[in-house]
Amino acid sequence: EQPNVTTYNAMALVIVTLEAFGGMWINAFIVSVICMAWVKKKTLNSNEKILLLLGCSRFWYLCISWIYAFLSIIYPNYLHIHPTRQTAEGVHSFFNCSNLWVSACLCVFYCTKIAIFRNSFFIYLKVKIDKLVPALLLGSVLFSLVIGILVYNISDKWQCKNSTGSGNSWKVKFQMDEQFLPIYFFTGFGYATAFMAVIFSALLLLFSLWRHKRNMQTNSMKDLSVDAHIKAMKSILSFLAMYIINCTSFIVTMIYESQGENPTMFVIYVCLYAFPGVHSLILIFSNPKLEKTLLRVLSCVRCKVCLR
C-alpha cells in the first residue's frame, strides 16, 4: 500500500506544480503588463486596477497553495509546528477570498459598463462606477482580511482542541463545528454574496446581449458593442464555472478530508489549481492590449528558440 501512496503523492505534486507555476506565470504576466502601463501613463483605469489586484491575489494564492501542498507531501511533520499550519491556512484563505471577491467586482464592472438598460438607477451606476471601483476593491480586501484572521483563529483553536482531545476525532470535530458555526455562517454569507453578484451580472449581460442583437437584426453592419458583450460574457461565465467548482470543492473537501489520499480529492485539487490560471488566460484574450503583448512575447520566445 505504501508504494501506491508514494505514487499518488508524487503524481499529485507534479500536476499541482505544473498548474500552480503555469497560473503564477500567467498572472505575473498580467501584473507586469499593467505595472509597465502604470509607469508609462502614470495612471490606471478602473479595469486595469481590478485586473492588477486580481492578478496579485491569484499569484500569491497559487504560490501559498503550492508551498502548503509541497510541505503536506514532502515535509508533513513541519506543518505540526504551531504557527505553520495556522499561518498557511489563514493566508491561503485571505488570498482565496480576495480572488473570489475581486473577480466578482470585475464581473459587476463589466456588466455595468457594457450592458445597455434605460433604468435610471443603472444609468446612475454606469456613470459612477469608476469612482466606486476603489471602494469596492478596498472592501474586498478588508473582508478577505477578516476571513483570513477568522480562519487563522479557527485553525489555532482546532489544533489545540484536537491535540488535547480524548481521541474521539468525530466528537472533537462536532464540537468544533458547533462552536464556530457563526463564523462558518459569516464566511458562507460572504461567498454567497459574491456568487449572487456574478449570477446577476451574467443574467443582465445575457438579457442585454439578446435584446441588443434582436434590435440589430436588420443592420448588416458589424456592431462593436456585440463583440464587447460576448467578450464580457466569456469572462463572467468562465468565472461562474470556476466559482461553482470552487464552492463544490470546498464542500467535498470537508466531507473527504478525513479519508487521506482519495481519488475524489485528487480531482478536486486539480480543478482548484487549474482555474485561477485558466480564467486569467481567458481575461488576457478578452483584453486586446494584454492579448497583443502576450502574442508579441510568445513570438519573441519562438524566434529565440528557433535561432538556437
mmCIF file of N, CA and C in Angstrom, residues 118-223:
data_model
loop_
_atom_site.group_PDB
_atom_site.id
_atom_site.type_symbol
_atom_site.label_atom_id
_atom_site.label_comp_id
_atom_site.label_asym_id
_atom_site.label_seq_id
_atom_site.Cartn_x
_atom_site.Cartn_y
_atom_site.Cartn_z
ATOM 1 N N ARG A 118 -32.190 51.204 -19.755
ATOM 2 C CA ARG A 118 -32.661 52.579 -19.602
ATOM 3 C C ARG A 118 -33.132 52.888 -18.184
ATOM 4 N N ASN A 119 -32.922 51.972 -17.288
ATOM 5 C CA ASN A 119 -33.298 52.201 -15.894
ATOM 6 C C ASN A 119 -32.450 53.330 -15.305
ATOM 7 N N SER A 120 -33.081 54.234 -14.544
ATOM 8 C CA SER A 120 -32.375 55.408 -14.026
ATOM 9 C C SER A 120 -31.268 55.020 -13.050
ATOM 10 N N PHE A 121 -31.530 54.020 -12.200
ATOM 11 C CA PHE A 121 -30.501 53.591 -11.258
ATOM 12 C C PHE A 121 -29.313 52.982 -11.994
ATOM 13 N N PHE A 122 -29.583 52.188 -13.026
ATOM 14 C CA PHE A 122 -28.500 51.566 -13.787
ATOM 15 C C PHE A 122 -27.681 52.638 -14.507
ATOM 16 N N ILE A 123 -28.347 53.648 -15.041
ATOM 17 C CA ILE A 123 -27.625 54.740 -15.709
ATOM 18 C C ILE A 123 -26.758 55.490 -14.703
ATOM 19 N N TYR A 124 -27.302 55.733 -13.521
ATOM 20 C CA TYR A 124 -26.532 56.401 -12.466
ATOM 21 C C TYR A 124 -25.312 55.560 -12.082
ATOM 22 N N LEU A 125 -25.515 54.241 -11.953
ATOM 23 C CA LEU A 125 -24.418 53.345 -11.610
ATOM 24 C C LEU A 125 -23.363 53.311 -12.709
ATOM 25 N N LYS A 126 -23.793 53.360 -13.961
ATOM 26 C CA LYS A 126 -22.857 53.360 -15.075
ATOM 27 C C LYS A 126 -21.970 54.610 -15.051
ATOM 28 N N VAL A 127 -22.536 55.726 -14.639
ATOM 29 C CA VAL A 127 -21.776 56.976 -14.579
ATOM 30 C C VAL A 127 -20.808 56.964 -13.396
ATOM 31 N N LYS A 128 -21.239 56.396 -12.274
ATOM 32 C CA LYS A 128 -20.460 56.459 -11.039
ATOM 33 C C LYS A 128 -19.551 55.258 -10.806
ATOM 34 N N ILE A 129 -19.599 54.248 -11.653
ATOM 35 C CA ILE A 129 -18.890 53.003 -11.367
ATOM 36 C C ILE A 129 -17.390 53.191 -11.257
ATOM 37 N N ASP A 130 -16.817 54.090 -12.060
ATOM 38 C CA ASP A 130 -15.367 54.309 -11.995
ATOM 39 C C ASP A 130 -14.941 54.851 -10.632
ATOM 40 N N LYS A 131 -15.775 55.687 -10.034
ATOM 41 C CA LYS A 131 -15.465 56.225 -8.716
ATOM 42 C C LYS A 131 -15.717 55.201 -7.613
ATOM 43 N N LEU A 132 -16.577 54.222 -7.890
ATOM 44 C CA LEU A 132 -16.899 53.212 -6.883
ATOM 45 C C LEU A 132 -15.880 52.069 -6.853
ATOM 46 N N VAL A 133 -15.127 51.895 -7.927
ATOM 47 C CA VAL A 133 -14.202 50.769 -8.018
ATOM 48 C C VAL A 133 -13.186 50.742 -6.876
ATOM 49 N N PRO A 134 -12.492 51.861 -6.542
ATOM 50 C CA PRO A 134 -11.549 51.805 -5.408
ATOM 51 C C PRO A 134 -12.209 51.374 -4.103
ATOM 52 N N ALA A 135 -13.428 51.850 -3.845
ATOM 53 C CA ALA A 135 -14.128 51.459 -2.623
ATOM 54 C C ALA A 135 -14.480 49.971 -2.646
ATOM 55 N N LEU A 136 -14.901 49.468 -3.813
ATOM 56 C CA LEU A 136 -15.220 48.045 -3.933
ATOM 57 C C LEU A 136 -13.987 47.173 -3.704
ATOM 58 N N LEU A 137 -12.861 47.582 -4.260
ATOM 59 C CA LEU A 137 -11.626 46.814 -4.093
ATOM 60 C C LEU A 137 -11.149 46.851 -2.640
ATOM 61 N N LEU A 138 -11.239 48.028 -2.015
ATOM 62 C CA LEU A 138 -10.846 48.138 -0.611
ATOM 63 C C LEU A 138 -11.748 47.283 0.272
ATOM 64 N N GLY A 139 -13.055 47.308 -0.010
ATOM 65 C CA GLY A 139 -13.980 46.470 0.749
ATOM 66 C C GLY A 139 -13.683 44.994 0.573
ATOM 67 N N SER A 140 -13.323 44.586 -0.639
ATOM 68 C CA SER A 140 -12.985 43.185 -0.901
ATOM 69 C C SER A 140 -11.758 42.757 -0.107
ATOM 70 N N VAL A 141 -10.744 43.618 -0.072
ATOM 71 C CA VAL A 141 -9.517 43.296 0.660
ATOM 72 C C VAL A 141 -9.787 43.222 2.158
ATOM 73 N N LEU A 142 -10.551 44.169 2.693
ATOM 74 C CA LEU A 142 -10.844 44.181 4.125
ATOM 75 C C LEU A 142 -11.661 42.953 4.527
ATOM 76 N N PHE A 143 -12.667 42.613 3.712
ATOM 77 C CA PHE A 143 -13.473 41.429 4.017
ATOM 78 C C PHE A 143 -12.606 40.171 3.971
ATOM 79 N N SER A 144 -11.727 40.086 2.975
ATOM 80 C CA SER A 144 -10.828 38.935 2.868
ATOM 81 C C SER A 144 -9.889 38.857 4.064
ATOM 82 N N LEU A 145 -9.442 40.019 4.542
ATOM 83 C CA LEU A 145 -8.566 40.040 5.709
ATOM 84 C C LEU A 145 -9.291 39.513 6.941
ATOM 85 N N VAL A 146 -10.552 39.901 7.093
ATOM 86 C CA VAL A 146 -11.347 39.399 8.216
ATOM 87 C C VAL A 146 -11.492 37.883 8.131
ATOM 88 N N ILE A 147 -11.773 37.379 6.932
ATOM 89 C CA ILE A 147 -11.903 35.924 6.743
ATOM 90 C C ILE A 147 -10.593 35.215 7.071
ATOM 91 N N GLY A 148 -9.475 35.780 6.611
ATOM 92 C CA GLY A 148 -8.175 35.171 6.896
ATOM 93 C C GLY A 148 -7.889 35.107 8.388
ATOM 94 N N ILE A 149 -8.215 36.171 9.116
ATOM 95 C CA ILE A 149 -7.994 36.190 10.570
ATOM 96 C C ILE A 149 -8.891 35.169 11.268
ATOM 97 N N LEU A 150 -10.150 35.078 10.817
ATOM 98 C CA LEU A 150 -11.070 34.108 11.420
ATOM 99 C C LEU A 150 -10.596 32.675 11.181
ATOM 100 N N VAL A 151 -10.137 32.398 9.957
ATOM 101 C CA VAL A 151 -9.651 31.049 9.648
ATOM 102 C C VAL A 151 -8.407 30.727 10.470
ATOM 103 N N TYR A 152 -7.537 31.713 10.645
ATOM 104 C CA TYR A 152 -6.338 31.505 11.480
ATOM 105 C C TYR A 152 -6.743 31.133 12.908
ATOM 106 N N ASN A 153 -7.713 31.872 13.468
ATOM 107 C CA ASN A 153 -8.159 31.584 14.832
ATOM 108 C C ASN A 153 -8.822 30.219 14.932
ATOM 109 N N ILE A 154 -9.641 29.882 13.902
ATOM 110 C CA ILE A 154 -10.289 28.565 13.903
ATOM 111 C C ILE A 154 -9.243 27.458 13.870
ATOM 112 N N SER A 155 -8.249 27.592 12.989
ATOM 113 C CA SER A 155 -7.213 26.562 12.864
ATOM 114 C C SER A 155 -6.417 26.430 14.149
ATOM 115 N N ASP A 156 -6.131 27.571 14.784
ATOM 116 C CA ASP A 156 -5.366 27.547 16.032
ATOM 117 C C ASP A 156 -6.126 26.805 17.132
ATOM 118 N N LYS A 157 -7.392 27.173 17.335
ATOM 119 C CA LYS A 157 -8.189 26.543 18.390
ATOM 120 C C LYS A 157 -8.507 25.091 18.051
ATOM 121 N N TRP A 158 -8.694 24.812 16.756
ATOM 122 C CA TRP A 158 -8.995 23.438 16.354
ATOM 123 C C TRP A 158 -7.814 22.526 16.599
ATOM 124 N N GLN A 159 -6.593 23.002 16.308
ATOM 125 C CA GLN A 159 -5.422 22.171 16.525
ATOM 126 C C GLN A 159 -5.183 21.951 18.014
ATOM 127 N N CYS A 160 -5.372 23.005 18.813
ATOM 128 C CA CYS A 160 -5.207 22.853 20.268
ATOM 129 C C CYS A 160 -6.211 21.865 20.826
ATOM 130 N N LYS A 161 -7.455 21.974 20.359
ATOM 131 C CA LYS A 161 -8.518 21.092 20.853
ATOM 132 C C LYS A 161 -8.276 19.656 20.378
ATOM 133 N N ASN A 162 -7.771 19.520 19.142
ATOM 134 C CA ASN A 162 -7.538 18.187 18.590
ATOM 135 C C ASN A 162 -6.360 17.505 19.270
ATOM 136 N N SER A 163 -5.343 18.302 19.653
ATOM 137 C CA SER A 163 -4.163 17.715 20.283
ATOM 138 C C SER A 163 -4.410 17.348 21.741
ATOM 139 N N THR A 164 -5.350 18.032 22.383
ATOM 140 C CA THR A 164 -5.645 17.748 23.790
ATOM 141 C C THR A 164 -6.946 16.990 23.974
ATOM 142 N N GLY A 165 -7.550 16.546 22.847
ATOM 143 C CA GLY A 165 -8.836 15.871 22.918
ATOM 144 C C GLY A 165 -8.715 14.457 23.435
ATOM 145 N N SER A 166 -9.847 13.789 23.527
ATOM 146 C CA SER A 166 -9.882 12.445 24.105
ATOM 147 C C SER A 166 -9.558 11.370 23.099
ATOM 148 N N GLY A 167 -9.287 11.723 21.838
ATOM 149 C CA GLY A 167 -9.000 10.726 20.822
ATOM 150 C C GLY A 167 -10.179 10.427 19.943
ATOM 151 N N ASN A 168 -11.371 10.846 20.353
ATOM 152 C CA ASN A 168 -12.553 10.657 19.534
ATOM 153 C C ASN A 168 -12.638 11.823 18.557
ATOM 154 N N SER A 169 -12.066 11.642 17.359
ATOM 155 C CA SER A 169 -11.949 12.746 16.407
ATOM 156 C C SER A 169 -13.317 13.236 15.947
ATOM 157 N N TRP A 170 -14.296 12.336 15.815
ATOM 158 C CA TRP A 170 -15.621 12.776 15.363
ATOM 159 C C TRP A 170 -16.261 13.695 16.408
ATOM 160 N N LYS A 171 -16.100 13.346 17.703
ATOM 161 C CA LYS A 171 -16.662 14.174 18.764
ATOM 162 C C LYS A 171 -15.984 15.536 18.807
ATOM 163 N N VAL A 172 -14.653 15.544 18.680
ATOM 164 C CA VAL A 172 -13.918 16.806 18.687
ATOM 165 C C VAL A 172 -14.336 17.661 17.508
ATOM 166 N N LYS A 173 -14.468 17.038 16.327
ATOM 167 C CA LYS A 173 -14.853 17.791 15.136
ATOM 168 C C LYS A 173 -16.262 18.344 15.283
ATOM 169 N N PHE A 174 -17.167 17.555 15.858
ATOM 170 C CA PHE A 174 -18.537 18.032 16.024
ATOM 171 C C PHE A 174 -18.580 19.234 16.967
ATOM 172 N N GLN A 175 -17.808 19.163 18.063
ATOM 173 C CA GLN A 175 -17.775 20.283 18.988
ATOM 174 C C GLN A 175 -17.191 21.522 18.325
ATOM 175 N N MET A 176 -16.156 21.332 17.517
ATOM 176 C CA MET A 176 -15.542 22.451 16.824
ATOM 177 C C MET A 176 -16.528 23.075 15.850
ATOM 178 N N ASP A 177 -17.237 22.245 15.093
ATOM 179 C CA ASP A 177 -18.221 22.758 14.142
ATOM 180 C C ASP A 177 -19.319 23.526 14.857
ATOM 181 N N GLU A 178 -19.762 23.026 16.003
ATOM 182 C CA GLU A 178 -20.832 23.679 16.751
ATOM 183 C C GLU A 178 -20.368 25.019 17.311
ATOM 184 N N GLN A 179 -19.126 25.073 17.791
ATOM 185 C CA GLN A 179 -18.617 26.289 18.400
ATOM 186 C C GLN A 179 -18.407 27.391 17.365
ATOM 187 N N PHE A 180 -17.952 27.010 16.185
ATOM 188 C CA PHE A 180 -17.606 28.005 15.178
ATOM 189 C C PHE A 180 -18.665 28.134 14.078
ATOM 190 N N LEU A 181 -19.888 27.685 14.371
ATOM 191 C CA LEU A 181 -20.964 27.787 13.394
ATOM 192 C C LEU A 181 -21.228 29.230 12.958
ATOM 193 N N PRO A 182 -21.237 30.238 13.884
ATOM 194 C CA PRO A 182 -21.446 31.623 13.428
ATOM 195 C C PRO A 182 -20.379 32.106 12.446
ATOM 196 N N ILE A 183 -19.132 31.667 12.669
ATOM 197 C CA ILE A 183 -18.058 32.072 11.755
ATOM 198 C C ILE A 183 -18.253 31.427 10.393
ATOM 199 N N TYR A 184 -18.646 30.141 10.374
ATOM 200 C CA TYR A 184 -18.932 29.476 9.105
ATOM 201 C C TYR A 184 -20.065 30.179 8.373
ATOM 202 N N PHE A 185 -21.085 30.591 9.127
ATOM 203 C CA PHE A 185 -22.215 31.285 8.515
ATOM 204 C C PHE A 185 -21.768 32.613 7.914
ATOM 205 N N PHE A 186 -20.930 33.353 8.620
ATOM 206 C CA PHE A 186 -20.438 34.638 8.131
ATOM 207 C C PHE A 186 -19.620 34.450 6.855
ATOM 208 N N THR A 187 -18.742 33.449 6.858
ATOM 209 C CA THR A 187 -17.923 33.177 5.678
ATOM 210 C C THR A 187 -18.791 32.742 4.500
ATOM 211 N N GLY A 188 -19.738 31.839 4.764
ATOM 212 C CA GLY A 188 -20.621 31.381 3.701
ATOM 213 C C GLY A 188 -21.486 32.490 3.145
ATOM 214 N N PHE A 189 -21.918 33.404 4.008
ATOM 215 C CA PHE A 189 -22.714 34.540 3.549
ATOM 216 C C PHE A 189 -21.901 35.432 2.609
ATOM 217 N N GLY A 190 -20.633 35.646 2.949
ATOM 218 C CA GLY A 190 -19.774 36.459 2.086
ATOM 219 C C GLY A 190 -19.559 35.809 0.729
ATOM 220 N N TYR A 191 -19.302 34.510 0.724
ATOM 221 C CA TYR A 191 -19.107 33.793 -0.531
ATOM 222 C C TYR A 191 -20.391 33.797 -1.359
ATOM 223 N N ALA A 192 -21.527 33.594 -0.689
ATOM 224 C CA ALA A 192 -22.800 33.569 -1.405
ATOM 225 C C ALA A 192 -23.128 34.930 -2.006
ATOM 226 N N THR A 193 -22.761 36.011 -1.308
ATOM 227 C CA THR A 193 -22.996 37.356 -1.837
ATOM 228 C C THR A 193 -22.221 37.588 -3.123
ATOM 229 N N ALA A 194 -20.946 37.193 -3.118
ATOM 230 C CA ALA A 194 -20.135 37.327 -4.337
ATOM 231 C C ALA A 194 -20.705 36.455 -5.459
ATOM 232 N N PHE A 195 -21.170 35.259 -5.104
ATOM 233 C CA PHE A 195 -21.743 34.358 -6.100
ATOM 234 C C PHE A 195 -22.996 34.958 -6.734
ATOM 235 N N MET A 196 -23.854 35.562 -5.909
ATOM 236 C CA MET A 196 -25.071 36.180 -6.430
ATOM 237 C C MET A 196 -24.743 37.384 -7.317
ATOM 238 N N ALA A 197 -23.693 38.124 -6.970
ATOM 239 C CA ALA A 197 -23.280 39.248 -7.807
ATOM 240 C C ALA A 197 -22.868 38.767 -9.188
ATOM 241 N N VAL A 198 -22.164 37.641 -9.250
ATOM 242 C CA VAL A 198 -21.752 37.078 -10.541
ATOM 243 C C VAL A 198 -22.961 36.568 -11.317
ATOM 244 N N ILE A 199 -23.880 35.903 -10.624
ATOM 245 C CA ILE A 199 -25.085 35.380 -11.278
ATOM 246 C C ILE A 199 -25.893 36.514 -11.906
ATOM 247 N N PHE A 200 -26.154 37.569 -11.137
ATOM 248 C CA PHE A 200 -26.939 38.689 -11.655
ATOM 249 C C PHE A 200 -26.218 39.399 -12.795
ATOM 250 N N SER A 201 -24.898 39.533 -12.691
ATOM 251 C CA SER A 201 -24.132 40.163 -13.766
ATOM 252 C C SER A 201 -24.251 39.355 -15.051
ATOM 253 N N ALA A 202 -24.146 38.031 -14.941
ATOM 254 C CA ALA A 202 -24.255 37.184 -16.121
ATOM 255 C C ALA A 202 -25.652 37.254 -16.734
ATOM 256 N N LEU A 203 -26.685 37.210 -15.890
ATOM 257 C CA LEU A 203 -28.061 37.264 -16.402
ATOM 258 C C LEU A 203 -28.362 38.607 -17.069
ATOM 259 N N LEU A 204 -27.913 39.706 -16.451
ATOM 260 C CA LEU A 204 -28.148 41.025 -17.034
ATOM 261 C C LEU A 204 -27.416 41.182 -18.364
ATOM 262 N N LEU A 205 -26.197 40.687 -18.431
ATOM 263 C CA LEU A 205 -25.452 40.773 -19.693
ATOM 264 C C LEU A 205 -26.089 39.912 -20.783
ATOM 265 N N LEU A 206 -26.554 38.723 -20.404
ATOM 266 C CA LEU A 206 -27.225 37.858 -21.374
ATOM 267 C C LEU A 206 -28.487 38.525 -21.918
ATOM 268 N N PHE A 207 -29.274 39.087 -21.025
ATOM 269 C CA PHE A 207 -30.509 39.751 -21.453
ATOM 270 C C PHE A 207 -30.192 40.965 -22.319
ATOM 271 N N SER A 208 -29.173 41.746 -21.928
ATOM 272 C CA SER A 208 -28.792 42.922 -22.712
ATOM 273 C C SER A 208 -28.282 42.514 -24.093
ATOM 274 N N LEU A 209 -27.486 41.443 -24.143
ATOM 275 C CA LEU A 209 -26.963 40.974 -25.426
ATOM 276 C C LEU A 209 -28.092 40.478 -26.326
ATOM 277 N N TRP A 210 -29.013 39.692 -25.743
ATOM 278 C CA TRP A 210 -30.134 39.172 -26.534
ATOM 279 C C TRP A 210 -30.984 40.306 -27.091
ATOM 280 N N ARG A 211 -31.297 41.291 -26.262
ATOM 281 C CA ARG A 211 -32.125 42.407 -26.717
ATOM 282 C C ARG A 211 -31.391 43.264 -27.749
ATOM 283 N N HIS A 212 -30.090 43.450 -27.539
ATOM 284 C CA HIS A 212 -29.331 44.278 -28.465
ATOM 285 C C HIS A 212 -29.197 43.593 -29.824
ATOM 286 N N LYS A 213 -28.953 42.286 -29.830
ATOM 287 C CA LYS A 213 -28.836 41.565 -31.099
ATOM 288 C C LYS A 213 -30.180 41.529 -31.832
ATOM 289 N N ARG A 214 -31.269 41.446 -31.097
ATOM 290 C CA ARG A 214 -32.591 41.468 -31.723
ATOM 291 C C ARG A 214 -32.846 42.812 -32.393
ATOM 292 N N ASN A 215 -32.394 43.899 -31.731
ATOM 293 C CA ASN A 215 -32.577 45.221 -32.333
ATOM 294 C C ASN A 215 -31.670 45.455 -33.533
ATOM 295 N N MET A 216 -30.564 44.692 -33.621
ATOM 296 C CA MET A 216 -29.602 44.897 -34.700
ATOM 297 C C MET A 216 -29.772 43.896 -35.837
ATOM 298 N N GLN A 217 -30.831 43.097 -35.806
ATOM 299 C CA GLN A 217 -31.007 42.069 -36.827
ATOM 300 C C GLN A 217 -31.137 42.646 -38.228
ATOM 301 N N THR A 218 -31.732 43.801 -38.338
ATOM 302 C CA THR A 218 -31.924 44.410 -39.660
ATOM 303 C C THR A 218 -30.712 45.200 -40.128
ATOM 304 N N ASN A 219 -29.701 45.316 -39.258
ATOM 305 C CA ASN A 219 -28.497 46.085 -39.606
ATOM 306 C C ASN A 219 -27.413 45.115 -40.025
ATOM 307 N N SER A 220 -26.927 45.242 -41.240
ATOM 308 C CA SER A 220 -25.917 44.319 -41.765
ATOM 309 C C SER A 220 -24.510 44.690 -41.312
ATOM 310 N N MET A 221 -24.331 45.901 -40.754
ATOM 311 C CA MET A 221 -23.011 46.334 -40.314
ATOM 312 C C MET A 221 -22.656 45.653 -38.992
ATOM 313 N N LYS A 222 -21.376 45.421 -38.819
ATOM 314 C CA LYS A 222 -20.905 44.781 -37.592
ATOM 315 C C LYS A 222 -20.963 45.775 -36.441
ATOM 316 N N ASP A 223 -21.544 45.357 -35.345
ATOM 317 C CA ASP A 223 -21.701 46.239 -34.191
ATOM 318 C C ASP A 223 -20.646 45.879 -33.144
#
